[in-house]
Amino acid sequence: MAAMQDGPAACPTLYIKNLPEKLSRSHRLDELKGRLKLLFKPFGEILDIVALSNFYDKGQAFVVFKDTGMAVAAMQRLQGQHIEGKDMRIAFAKNKSDAAAKLQGTYVPRSRRLRPKPPSGVKKVEEEEDEEDEEMPAPVAAAPVQAYVPPQVVAAPAQAPPPVAAAPPQQPPQQLGPPPGRAPPPSAPP
C-alpha cells in the first residue's frame, strides 16, 4: 500500500512503464496491447489500453479498468512482472483517462499538448516536411537572374629565383701526421 501513498491517488487508470521498447514500435503495438490485456484481464473489465510509439512514449502504456478496486488489485499483483527481460513498474495515472470520463459522463475534449522537439537526428521525415512548409516565405515576384561570373585571377609576374651564394673554396686535404707541438712517434727499426 506504500505505492498508493507515494504517487497519485488511486484511480481506475494504471500507468505502466519500463516496458520493452521493441514492443513499443508502431508495427508491434497490437502485440503489446494483446499481452497487456492477457495480463490484466483476470482482475476485471478493461475499458481501454493506450500504448503509443512516438519518441517520448516508448516503453509506456495505460490500462483503464471499469472501477478503482480492480486497478488496485492488478497493481498489487503485477508490480514488477517480468516482460521480455524488463520488470514492469505500475502506478496510478495522474489524470483521469478519457475512457473513464466518458463512462462517468464527465468527458471534456482536451487541447493537444505541444511537446519539445526530439533531440537532433531523431526527427521524422513528416515533421521535417511540415517545418519546411511553415518556414518558407510566400513567393516573391522573380527578379531577373544574372549569371554568376567568377572574378578573374591575375597571376603575379614570375620572379627570378634568389641568387645562390658561392660555396667557400675547398681546402686541400690535410696530411696525416702528428698534431702541432707533438713529437712524431719513434720509427720502427729497419
mmCIF file with all atom_site columns, N, CA, C and O in Angstrom, residues 55 118-124 128:
data_model
loop_
_atom_site.group_PDB
_atom_site.id
_atom_site.type_symbol
_atom_site.label_atom_id
_atom_site.label_alt_id
_atom_site.label_comp_id
_atom_site.label_asym_id
_atom_site.label_entity_id
_atom_site.label_seq_id
_atom_site.pdbx_PDB_ins_code
_atom_site.Cartn_x
_atom_site.Cartn_y
_atom_site.Cartn_z
_atom_site.occupancy
_atom_site.B_iso_or_equiv
_atom_site.pdbx_formal_charge
_atom_site.auth_seq_id
_atom_site.auth_comp_id
_atom_site.auth_asym_id
_atom_site.auth_atom_id
_atom_site.pdbx_PDB_model_num
ATOM 1  N N  . PHE A 1 55  ? 8.378  9.083  -29.921 1.00 0.00 ? 55  PHE A N  1
ATOM 2  C CA . PHE A 1 55  ? 9.688  9.153  -29.260 1.00 0.00 ? 55  PHE A CA 1
ATOM 3  C C  . PHE A 1 55  ? 9.572  9.214  -27.738 1.00 0.00 ? 55  PHE A C  1
ATOM 4  O O  . PHE A 1 55  ? 10.314 8.584  -27.018 1.00 0.00 ? 55  PHE A O  1
ATOM 5  N N  . PRO A 1 118 ? 12.188 16.403 -30.482 1.00 0.00 ? 118 PRO A N  1
ATOM 6  C CA . PRO A 1 118 ? 13.126 15.381 -30.009 1.00 0.00 ? 118 PRO A CA 1
ATOM 7  C C  . PRO A 1 118 ? 14.560 15.805 -30.316 1.00 0.00 ? 118 PRO A C  1
ATOM 8  O O  . PRO A 1 118 ? 14.787 16.687 -31.142 1.00 0.00 ? 118 PRO A O  1
ATOM 9  N N  . PRO A 1 119 ? 15.520 15.177 -29.656 1.00 0.00 ? 119 PRO A N  1
ATOM 10 C CA . PRO A 1 119 ? 16.924 15.521 -29.921 1.00 0.00 ? 119 PRO A CA 1
ATOM 11 C C  . PRO A 1 119 ? 17.246 15.397 -31.406 1.00 0.00 ? 119 PRO A C  1
ATOM 12 O O  . PRO A 1 119 ? 16.615 14.629 -32.122 1.00 0.00 ? 119 PRO A O  1
ATOM 13 N N  . SER A 1 120 ? 18.245 16.150 -31.850 1.00 0.00 ? 120 SER A N  1
ATOM 14 C CA . SER A 1 120 ? 18.585 16.150 -33.275 1.00 0.00 ? 120 SER A CA 1
ATOM 15 C C  . SER A 1 120 ? 18.919 14.744 -33.738 1.00 0.00 ? 120 SER A C  1
ATOM 16 O O  . SER A 1 120 ? 19.461 13.941 -33.001 1.00 0.00 ? 120 SER A O  1
ATOM 17 N N  . GLY A 1 121 ? 18.585 14.478 -34.984 1.00 0.00 ? 121 GLY A N  1
ATOM 18 C CA . GLY A 1 121 ? 18.848 13.168 -35.571 1.00 0.00 ? 121 GLY A CA 1
ATOM 19 C C  . GLY A 1 121 ? 17.705 12.199 -35.359 1.00 0.00 ? 121 GLY A C  1
ATOM 20 O O  . GLY A 1 121 ? 17.736 11.097 -35.865 1.00 0.00 ? 121 GLY A O  1
ATOM 21 N N  . VAL A 1 122 ? 16.662 12.583 -34.621 1.00 0.00 ? 122 VAL A N  1
ATOM 22 C CA . VAL A 1 122 ? 15.572 11.683 -34.328 1.00 0.00 ? 122 VAL A CA 1
ATOM 23 C C  . VAL A 1 122 ? 14.283 12.142 -35.003 1.00 0.00 ? 122 VAL A C  1
ATOM 24 O O  . VAL A 1 122 ? 13.271 11.509 -34.914 1.00 0.00 ? 122 VAL A O  1
ATOM 25 N N  . LYS A 1 123 ? 14.335 13.254 -35.720 1.00 0.00 ? 123 LYS A N  1
ATOM 26 C CA . LYS A 1 123 ? 13.138 13.782 -36.370 1.00 0.00 ? 123 LYS A CA 1
ATOM 27 C C  . LYS A 1 123 ? 12.594 12.792 -37.387 1.00 0.00 ? 123 LYS A C  1
ATOM 28 O O  . LYS A 1 123 ? 13.334 12.066 -38.025 1.00 0.00 ? 123 LYS A O  1
ATOM 29 N N  . LYS A 1 124 ? 11.305 12.837 -37.532 1.00 0.00 ? 124 LYS A N  1
ATOM 30 C CA . LYS A 1 124 ? 10.674 12.025 -38.564 1.00 0.00 ? 124 LYS A CA 1
ATOM 31 C C  . LYS A 1 124 ? 10.604 12.853 -39.837 1.00 0.00 ? 124 LYS A C  1
ATOM 32 O O  . LYS A 1 124 ? 10.578 14.076 -39.798 1.00 0.00 ? 124 LYS A O  1
ATOM 33 N N  . GLU A 1 128 ? 9.819  17.091 -40.639 1.00 0.00 ? 128 GLU A N  1
ATOM 34 C CA . GLU A 1 128 ? 10.728 17.963 -41.382 1.00 0.00 ? 128 GLU A CA 1
ATOM 35 C C  . GLU A 1 128 ? 9.998  18.649 -42.521 1.00 0.00 ? 128 GLU A C  1
ATOM 36 O O  . GLU A 1 128 ? 10.166 19.835 -42.764 1.00 0.00 ? 128 GLU A O  1
#
